Short mmCIF file of C-alpha atoms in Angstrom, two decimals:
data_model
loop_
_atom_site.label_atom_id
_atom_site.label_comp_id
_atom_site.label_asym_id
_atom_site.label_seq_id
_atom_site.Cartn_x
_atom_site.Cartn_y
_atom_site.Cartn_z
CA ILE A 5 40.25 82.29 131.50
CA PRO A 6 42.59 84.52 133.78
CA HIS A 7 45.37 85.70 131.72
CA MET A 8 48.15 84.18 134.00
CA ILE A 9 47.02 80.69 133.11
CA PRO A 10 48.90 79.33 130.26
CA GLN A 11 46.60 78.97 127.22
CA PRO A 12 47.47 76.19 124.65
CA ARG A 13 47.29 76.94 121.05
CA PRO A 14 43.67 76.08 119.93
CA THR A 15 43.40 72.60 118.53
CA ALA A 16 40.35 71.00 116.82
CA LEU A 17 40.66 67.56 117.90
CA ARG A 18 37.92 66.35 115.68
CA ASN A 19 40.28 67.08 112.86
CA THR A 20 43.41 66.08 114.53
CA CYS A 21 45.03 62.69 113.92
CA VAL A 22 42.28 61.38 112.25
CA LEU A 23 42.14 57.40 111.76
CA GLU A 24 40.50 55.65 108.81
CA THR A 25 40.70 52.00 108.66
CA PRO A 26 38.34 49.16 107.40
CA ASP A 27 36.97 48.85 111.03
CA ALA A 28 34.20 51.43 111.66
CA ALA A 29 34.09 50.75 115.45
CA LEU A 30 37.79 51.11 115.81
CA ASN A 31 37.59 54.56 113.75
CA ALA A 32 34.77 55.94 116.19
CA ALA A 33 36.71 54.68 119.43
CA PHE A 34 39.52 56.50 118.17
CA GLN A 35 37.52 59.71 117.86
CA TYR A 36 36.02 59.17 121.31
CA ALA A 37 39.37 58.73 122.57
CA LYS A 38 40.45 62.16 121.76
CA ASP A 39 37.07 63.55 123.12
CA ASN A 40 37.93 61.82 126.42
CA LEU A 41 41.47 63.21 126.62
CA ALA A 42 39.97 66.78 125.94
CA ARG A 43 37.74 66.24 128.86
CA CYS A 44 40.59 64.88 131.29
CA MET A 45 43.38 67.57 130.59
CA ARG A 46 42.84 69.94 133.36
CA TRP A 47 44.52 73.12 134.79
CA TYR A 48 45.01 72.95 138.38
CA THR A 49 46.60 75.62 140.85
CA LEU A 50 49.93 73.85 140.23
CA GLY A 51 49.58 73.39 136.60
CA TRP A 52 48.27 70.96 133.81
CA GLY A 53 47.53 67.43 134.51
CA MET A 54 45.25 64.55 134.26
CA SER A 55 43.81 63.31 137.69
CA ASN A 56 43.47 59.66 138.04
CA ALA A 57 39.93 60.19 139.17
CA PRO A 58 38.89 63.37 137.88
CA HIS A 59 35.48 63.25 139.43
CA MET A 60 36.76 62.83 142.96
CA TYR A 61 40.42 63.74 143.42
CA THR A 62 43.00 66.55 142.25
CA ILE A 63 45.89 64.09 142.47
CA VAL A 64 47.84 63.20 139.52
CA VAL A 65 50.02 59.97 139.38
CA GLY A 66 53.52 59.70 137.95
CA ARG A 67 52.88 56.46 136.01
CA ASP A 68 49.50 57.78 134.62
CA THR A 69 51.29 60.87 133.48
CA GLY A 70 53.87 59.01 131.55
CA TRP A 71 51.34 56.67 129.84
CA MET A 72 49.05 59.66 128.97
CA SER A 73 51.98 61.48 127.24
CA MET A 74 52.38 58.46 124.75
CA GLY A 75 48.57 59.32 123.61
CA THR A 76 48.37 63.07 123.97
CA ASP A 77 51.52 63.70 121.88
CA TYR A 78 49.20 62.70 118.99
CA ILE A 79 46.58 65.03 119.71
CA ALA A 80 47.74 67.87 121.99
CA PRO A 81 51.45 68.29 121.78
CA TRP A 82 51.58 71.04 124.35
CA PHE A 83 50.20 68.89 127.10
CA ALA A 84 53.08 66.25 127.80
CA PRO A 85 55.73 69.05 128.64
CA GLU A 86 53.37 70.73 130.99
CA ALA A 87 52.28 67.64 132.69
CA LEU A 88 55.84 66.16 132.95
CA LYS A 89 57.10 69.38 134.40
CA VAL A 90 54.97 69.09 137.52
CA PHE A 91 56.87 65.87 138.33
CA ARG A 92 60.16 67.25 137.07
CA ASP A 93 59.84 70.25 139.48
CA ARG A 94 59.19 67.93 142.38
CA GLN A 95 61.67 65.32 141.70
CA LYS A 96 63.14 63.85 144.74
CA PRO A 97 66.90 64.72 145.65
CA ASN A 98 67.72 61.07 144.90
CA GLY A 99 66.31 61.42 141.23
CA GLN A 100 63.20 59.43 142.11
CA ILE A 101 59.74 60.54 140.62
CA LEU A 102 57.05 60.79 143.03
CA GLU A 103 53.91 58.45 143.19
CA TYR A 104 51.56 61.35 143.12
CA ILE A 105 51.15 65.00 143.52
CA ASP A 106 48.02 66.75 144.73
CA MET A 107 47.42 69.79 142.26
CA GLU A 108 45.91 71.92 144.59
CA THR A 109 47.62 71.36 148.01
CA ASP A 110 50.92 70.18 146.64
CA GLU A 111 50.95 67.01 148.86
CA ARG A 112 53.70 64.80 147.67
CA VAL A 113 53.39 60.84 148.15
CA ASP A 114 55.87 58.06 147.21
CA TYR A 115 54.43 55.29 149.60
CA GLY A 116 57.94 54.95 151.24
CA LEU A 117 59.02 52.58 148.27
CA ASN A 118 62.68 52.75 147.19
CA ILE A 119 61.65 51.69 143.91
CA ALA A 120 58.41 51.95 141.76
CA ASP A 121 57.38 52.55 138.05
CA ASN A 122 56.81 56.14 138.25
CA THR A 123 60.41 56.84 137.43
CA PRO A 124 60.72 54.69 134.20
CA TYR A 125 57.51 55.96 133.02
CA TYR A 126 58.57 59.45 133.40
CA ILE A 127 61.67 58.91 131.24
CA TRP A 128 59.54 57.09 128.56
CA GLY A 129 57.26 60.08 128.46
CA VAL A 130 60.32 62.38 128.08
CA TRP A 131 61.80 60.07 125.53
CA HIS A 132 58.63 59.76 123.52
CA HIS A 133 57.91 63.67 123.18
CA TRP A 134 61.48 64.15 122.16
CA GLN A 135 61.25 61.43 119.38
CA GLN A 136 58.26 63.05 117.89
CA TYR A 137 58.88 66.57 118.12
CA GLN A 138 62.73 67.05 118.47
CA ASP A 139 62.14 70.20 120.46
CA ARG A 140 65.73 71.19 121.58
CA ALA A 141 64.29 73.70 124.34
CA PHE A 142 62.15 70.72 125.72
CA LEU A 143 65.20 68.62 125.75
CA ASP A 144 67.20 71.16 127.39
CA ALA A 145 64.78 71.59 130.04
CA PHE A 146 64.28 67.79 130.85
CA LEU A 147 67.87 66.55 130.36
CA PRO A 148 69.11 67.23 134.10
CA SER A 149 66.10 65.51 135.41
CA THR A 150 66.42 62.49 133.06
CA ARG A 151 70.15 62.06 134.00
CA ALA A 152 69.12 62.37 137.81
CA ALA A 153 66.44 59.68 137.19
CA GLY A 154 68.71 57.35 135.25
CA ASP A 155 71.31 57.66 137.83
CA TYR A 156 68.74 56.79 140.57
CA LEU A 157 67.90 53.71 138.64
CA LEU A 158 71.43 52.67 138.00
CA ARG A 159 72.11 53.05 141.88
CA GLU A 160 69.22 50.50 142.45
CA ILE A 161 70.72 47.50 140.54
CA HIS A 162 72.17 45.11 142.83
CA ASP A 163 75.01 42.76 142.10
CA ASN A 164 72.84 40.06 140.45
CA GLY A 165 71.75 42.76 137.94
CA LEU A 166 68.27 43.20 139.17
CA LEU A 167 66.57 46.12 141.02
CA CYS A 168 64.91 45.15 144.30
CA SER A 169 62.10 46.87 145.97
CA ILE A 170 61.69 46.83 149.74
CA PRO A 171 57.98 47.13 151.07
CA VAL A 172 57.18 49.11 154.02
CA GLY A 173 53.85 47.67 154.43
CA ASP A 174 51.26 45.94 152.16
CA ASP A 175 48.78 47.29 149.70
CA ARG A 176 50.10 50.57 148.26
CA PHE A 177 53.07 50.55 150.68
CA GLY A 178 54.15 46.95 149.52
CA ILE A 179 53.36 46.52 145.88
CA THR A 180 55.80 47.46 143.18
CA SER A 181 53.57 47.25 140.33
CA TRP A 182 50.67 48.88 138.40
CA ARG A 183 48.51 46.85 140.15
CA ASN A 184 49.25 48.70 143.57
CA ILE A 185 45.84 48.72 145.14
CA ILE A 186 45.21 45.06 146.33
CA PRO A 187 44.30 44.80 149.89
CA ASP A 188 46.56 42.66 152.19
CA THR A 189 49.04 42.05 149.54
CA VAL A 190 52.79 42.51 149.05
CA LEU A 191 54.48 42.36 145.59
CA ALA A 192 57.96 43.28 146.09
CA GLY A 193 61.51 42.16 145.70
CA GLU A 194 62.80 41.58 142.27
CA VAL A 195 59.72 42.20 140.31
CA THR A 196 59.62 41.38 136.49
CA GLU A 197 57.60 44.45 135.55
CA ILE A 198 59.72 47.01 137.11
CA ASN A 199 62.85 45.62 136.09
CA ALA A 200 61.61 45.39 132.37
CA LEU A 201 60.43 48.88 132.50
CA THR A 202 63.67 50.17 134.08
CA ALA A 203 65.89 48.46 131.39
CA GLN A 204 63.75 50.17 128.56
CA ALA A 205 64.00 53.57 130.47
CA LEU A 206 67.58 53.34 130.72
CA ARG A 207 67.90 52.58 126.98
CA GLN A 208 65.77 55.74 126.44
CA ALA A 209 68.05 57.69 128.86
CA ALA A 210 71.16 56.75 126.78
CA GLN A 211 69.41 58.02 123.58
CA LEU A 212 68.37 61.23 125.31
CA THR A 213 71.77 61.78 126.89
CA GLY A 214 74.18 60.16 124.61
CA GLU A 215 75.73 58.56 127.49
CA ALA A 216 76.66 54.84 127.13
CA ARG A 217 76.61 53.85 130.95
CA TYR A 218 72.73 54.12 130.75
CA ALA A 219 72.80 51.69 127.89
CA ASP A 220 75.11 49.48 129.70
CA GLY A 221 72.85 49.46 132.72
CA ALA A 222 70.00 48.51 130.47
CA GLN A 223 71.77 45.54 129.04
CA HIS A 224 72.98 44.38 132.51
CA ILE A 225 69.22 44.36 133.58
CA ALA A 226 67.78 42.67 130.41
CA GLN A 227 70.47 39.72 130.88
CA ALA A 228 69.47 39.39 134.54
CA ILE A 229 65.72 39.30 133.70
CA ASN A 230 66.02 36.49 131.23
CA ARG A 231 68.76 34.71 133.52
CA GLU A 232 66.95 35.17 137.00
CA LEU A 233 63.21 35.40 136.30
CA TRP A 234 62.56 33.34 133.17
CA THR A 235 61.21 30.04 134.31
CA GLY A 236 61.48 28.32 131.03
CA GLU A 237 57.78 28.81 130.21
CA ASN A 238 57.08 32.28 131.30
CA TYR A 239 58.40 35.14 133.58
CA ALA A 240 58.05 34.86 137.09
CA LEU A 241 55.89 37.58 138.72
CA ASN A 242 58.73 38.35 141.23
CA ARG A 243 61.35 36.81 143.49
CA PHE A 244 60.91 37.89 147.22
CA GLU A 245 63.12 37.01 150.07
CA GLY A 246 64.54 34.16 148.02
CA ARG A 247 61.13 32.69 146.98
CA LEU A 248 60.46 32.76 143.17
CA ASP A 249 56.59 33.56 142.39
CA ALA A 250 55.91 31.70 139.06
CA SER A 251 52.32 32.86 139.06
CA ILE A 252 51.05 33.48 135.55
CA THR A 253 49.44 36.97 135.25
CA GLY A 254 48.94 39.63 132.63
CA ASP A 255 52.11 41.20 133.99
CA ASN A 256 54.10 38.85 131.67
CA LEU A 257 53.38 41.26 128.96
CA PHE A 258 56.13 43.73 130.14
CA PRO A 259 59.31 41.87 128.90
CA LEU A 260 57.55 41.72 125.56
CA LEU A 261 56.53 45.40 125.42
CA THR A 262 59.87 46.62 126.54
CA GLY A 263 62.10 44.23 124.07
CA ILE A 264 63.41 42.02 126.62
CA ALA A 265 62.00 38.67 125.57
CA ASP A 266 63.40 36.85 122.52
CA ALA A 267 61.33 35.21 119.83
CA THR A 268 60.93 31.91 121.76
CA GLN A 269 60.02 33.52 124.91
CA ARG A 270 57.56 35.84 123.03
CA LYS A 271 55.91 32.84 121.50
CA LYS A 272 55.42 31.00 124.79
CA VAL A 273 54.20 33.96 126.64
CA LEU A 274 51.76 34.93 124.10
CA ALA A 275 50.39 31.36 123.75
CA ARG A 276 49.78 31.40 127.54
CA LEU A 277 48.19 34.67 127.77
CA SER A 278 46.04 33.95 124.73
CA GLU A 279 44.21 30.88 126.33
CA PRO A 280 40.74 30.97 127.17
CA ASP A 281 40.91 31.42 131.05
CA PHE A 282 42.60 34.87 130.52
CA TRP A 283 39.73 36.20 128.35
CA THR A 284 36.10 37.54 128.74
CA PRO A 285 34.10 39.51 125.96
CA ARG A 286 35.35 42.65 127.71
CA GLY A 287 39.02 41.89 127.30
CA MET A 288 41.83 40.26 129.22
CA ARG A 289 41.78 39.28 132.72
CA THR A 290 44.65 40.37 134.97
CA VAL A 291 44.67 36.88 136.49
CA PRO A 292 43.27 33.81 134.70
CA ASN A 293 40.13 32.35 136.09
CA THR A 294 41.85 28.98 136.77
CA SER A 295 44.33 30.63 139.34
CA PRO A 296 43.62 29.75 142.81
CA ILE A 297 44.17 33.62 143.48
CA TYR A 298 41.54 34.51 141.11
CA HIS A 299 38.71 36.82 142.07
CA PRO A 300 36.49 38.45 139.55
CA SER A 301 36.23 41.95 141.43
CA ARG A 302 38.51 41.83 144.43
CA GLY A 303 41.32 44.59 144.75
CA PHE A 304 39.48 46.85 142.03
CA GLY A 305 39.41 43.75 139.74
CA LEU A 306 43.30 43.56 139.81
CA VAL A 307 43.33 39.87 140.71
CA GLY A 308 40.82 38.69 137.86
CA GLY A 309 38.99 41.54 136.51
CA SER A 310 39.39 42.75 133.01
CA TRP A 311 41.36 46.04 132.63
CA PRO A 312 41.10 47.75 129.31
CA ASN A 313 44.61 49.01 129.37
CA LEU A 314 45.86 45.52 129.99
CA THR A 315 44.07 44.42 126.85
CA LEU A 316 45.55 47.37 124.92
CA TRP A 317 49.19 46.24 126.19
CA TYR A 318 48.39 42.82 124.77
CA ALA A 319 47.03 44.11 121.46
CA ALA A 320 50.51 46.04 121.15
CA ALA A 321 52.49 43.15 122.08
CA VAL A 322 50.72 40.39 119.99
CA ALA A 323 50.34 42.76 116.83
CA GLN A 324 53.60 41.64 115.15
CA ASP A 325 52.85 38.02 115.72
CA ASP A 326 49.05 37.83 115.02
CA PRO A 327 47.55 41.15 113.69
CA ASP A 328 44.02 39.49 113.89
CA ARG A 329 44.30 38.81 117.45
CA ALA A 330 45.50 42.22 118.05
CA LEU A 331 42.55 43.82 116.17
CA ALA A 332 40.03 41.68 118.05
CA ALA A 333 41.61 42.84 121.42
CA LEU A 334 41.30 46.56 120.15
CA ASP A 335 37.73 45.92 119.27
CA MET A 336 36.95 44.49 122.59
CA VAL A 337 38.05 47.92 124.19
CA ALA A 338 36.34 49.83 121.50
CA GLN A 339 32.88 48.05 121.63
CA PRO A 340 31.49 49.39 125.02
CA VAL A 341 32.51 52.82 123.83
CA VAL A 342 30.89 52.95 120.47
CA GLN A 343 27.89 50.80 121.13
CA ALA A 344 24.96 51.23 123.52
CA SER A 345 25.02 49.06 126.40
CA ASN A 346 22.44 47.41 128.88
CA PRO A 347 22.20 50.07 131.89
CA ALA A 348 23.23 47.29 134.17
CA ALA A 349 26.70 47.14 132.47
CA ASN A 350 27.51 50.51 134.05
CA VAL A 351 28.99 51.90 130.85
CA VAL A 352 28.30 55.31 129.33
CA HIS A 353 28.24 55.56 125.62
CA GLY A 354 31.42 57.54 124.23
CA GLU A 355 33.39 56.82 127.44
CA PHE A 356 36.35 54.34 128.14
CA PRO A 357 35.59 52.57 131.38
CA GLU A 358 38.06 51.65 134.11
CA PHE A 359 37.77 47.99 134.67
CA PHE A 360 35.10 45.14 134.38
CA ASP A 361 34.11 42.33 136.69
CA GLY A 362 35.83 39.09 135.44
CA ASP A 363 32.72 37.06 135.49
CA THR A 364 29.95 39.52 134.88
CA GLY A 365 31.49 41.98 132.56
CA VAL A 366 30.05 44.92 134.47
CA ASN A 367 32.22 48.10 134.67
CA GLY A 368 33.35 48.21 138.52
CA GLY A 369 35.18 51.31 138.22
CA MET A 370 34.91 55.10 136.76
CA HIS A 371 32.79 55.66 133.78
CA LEU A 372 35.57 57.56 132.05
CA SER A 373 39.07 56.21 132.86
CA PRO A 374 41.69 59.05 132.15
CA TRP A 375 44.42 56.49 131.26
CA VAL A 376 42.48 54.03 128.95
CA ALA A 377 41.97 56.61 126.04
CA PRO A 378 45.58 57.72 125.52
CA THR A 379 46.59 54.12 125.81
CA PHE A 380 44.08 53.21 123.00
CA ILE A 381 45.75 56.03 120.58
CA TRP A 382 49.08 54.56 121.33
CA ALA A 383 48.13 50.79 120.89
CA VAL A 384 46.34 51.45 117.49
CA LEU A 385 49.19 53.70 116.23
CA GLU A 386 52.40 52.19 117.67
CA GLY A 387 51.06 48.64 118.05
CA LEU A 388 48.88 47.58 115.08
CA LEU A 389 50.45 50.20 112.77
CA GLY A 390 53.89 49.95 113.81
CA LEU A 391 54.39 53.70 114.09
CA THR A 392 57.93 54.88 115.30
CA TRP A 393 59.66 58.04 115.32
CA GLN A 394 63.18 58.89 114.41
CA ASP A 395 64.53 62.35 114.56
CA GLY A 396 60.83 63.73 114.20
CA VAL A 397 60.15 61.69 111.14
CA ALA A 398 57.32 58.99 111.34
CA HIS A 399 58.18 55.48 110.19
CA PHE A 400 55.51 52.79 109.69
CA ASP A 401 55.98 49.02 109.73
CA PRO A 402 51.95 48.08 109.78
CA HIS A 403 50.92 44.73 111.11
CA TRP A 404 47.96 43.93 108.53
CA PRO A 405 44.81 42.24 109.69
CA SER A 406 43.92 39.54 107.29
CA ASP A 407 41.22 41.60 105.58
CA TRP A 408 42.90 44.94 105.68
CA THR A 409 44.41 46.56 102.52
CA GLU A 410 44.51 50.35 103.33
CA VAL A 411 44.77 52.77 106.19
CA ARG A 412 44.69 56.51 106.07
CA LEU A 413 45.90 58.94 108.68
CA ARG A 414 45.36 62.75 108.47
CA ASN A 415 46.67 65.75 110.16
CA VAL A 416 49.23 63.83 112.38
CA PRO A 417 51.34 66.24 114.38
CA SER A 418 55.21 66.06 114.29
CA ARG A 419 58.29 67.94 114.34
CA ASP A 420 57.58 69.45 110.83
CA GLY A 421 53.75 70.14 111.61
CA SER A 422 50.97 67.96 110.51
CA ALA A 423 51.18 65.34 107.73
CA ASP A 424 48.79 62.95 106.10
CA PHE A 425 49.69 59.31 105.49
CA VAL A 426 48.36 56.66 103.35
CA LEU A 427 49.34 52.89 104.01
CA ARG A 428 48.59 50.25 101.39
CA ARG A 429 49.21 46.55 101.57
CA GLU A 430 51.35 45.41 98.87
#
């Protein structure tokens, strides 16, 4: 390796953050997740990153980088600061974080959208790393960009308390969502997903900066979501040009994941998302097969296919209410990775695939998805095991599946080095 390339401290991932549960498939998939991450963390001309299609592109995406940080913090602490720095150093003058950057040509793209999820995910990634490692030099290096990102989000709040995205076309230029590659589609305006992520990001910015104005903005948005976008049975997908779209999709998870929903709302949303029309043996569909817009593969499976990351978000959201259902969802993601599949399934043993056809269960995307593995680590540790970090110290509030009595974690990195944990059910 040329001497000018930053060389991370050597890490034996086989022995870093080792999970031991009563579920053998879960344990094996957790090990494979670390292997998948090791193969996706790459050095490019502009620095470290994970391409969203490492076999084809040299671009890295803002939202993906934020999500990856939540997983890589547990196995490669050096990575998140390096990957987030790429976006920090190219932050737009208004504070917005870019959609993607080509790590070889330095091409920078935001699709012309005034608001997207890259900015809140960037703040989440910075906040997560700080919570776990309490590295003052890291915080000092990222505080100015966090303030700029938080101020940008505050400026986008309208009088009714919600952020409103303005499309400049369709598909990627008109969709303010993680499901942003659906042809001939516009999903903009007051989008529940983006508003929920922004409320959380502003809460996190308040913790990072100590400035109450961000917490006030977060509360303002949360109240507006429950006032303007709750239909009484579920959260609307969005409101665009005065029309409320109450279509039920997997995106209803975001107010739960970000702490916006109250107990009654959580119960109603999870009950609907747990119904059979949302589920396949491969996991959760993005859109139920009873919906008039359902298609098992259209738009890269984003209007009915089963995306493992969505299944993992569900697992994290449902864990406190139904740990057995959460474990079942985690196992659905784990099984194709650890068990040999029929070649027709288009799955490679040991790799987390991108998405499945909503009817056939055949993988329609990459064999190795860069963002599923870190999300799997996050969903197990912070979802099922209830791991949170306060001032660099780990706190567990485990949600016990019915037949579990003990879980062990070895060599978990944190502020004070690595530690082992034994969780026992009393």
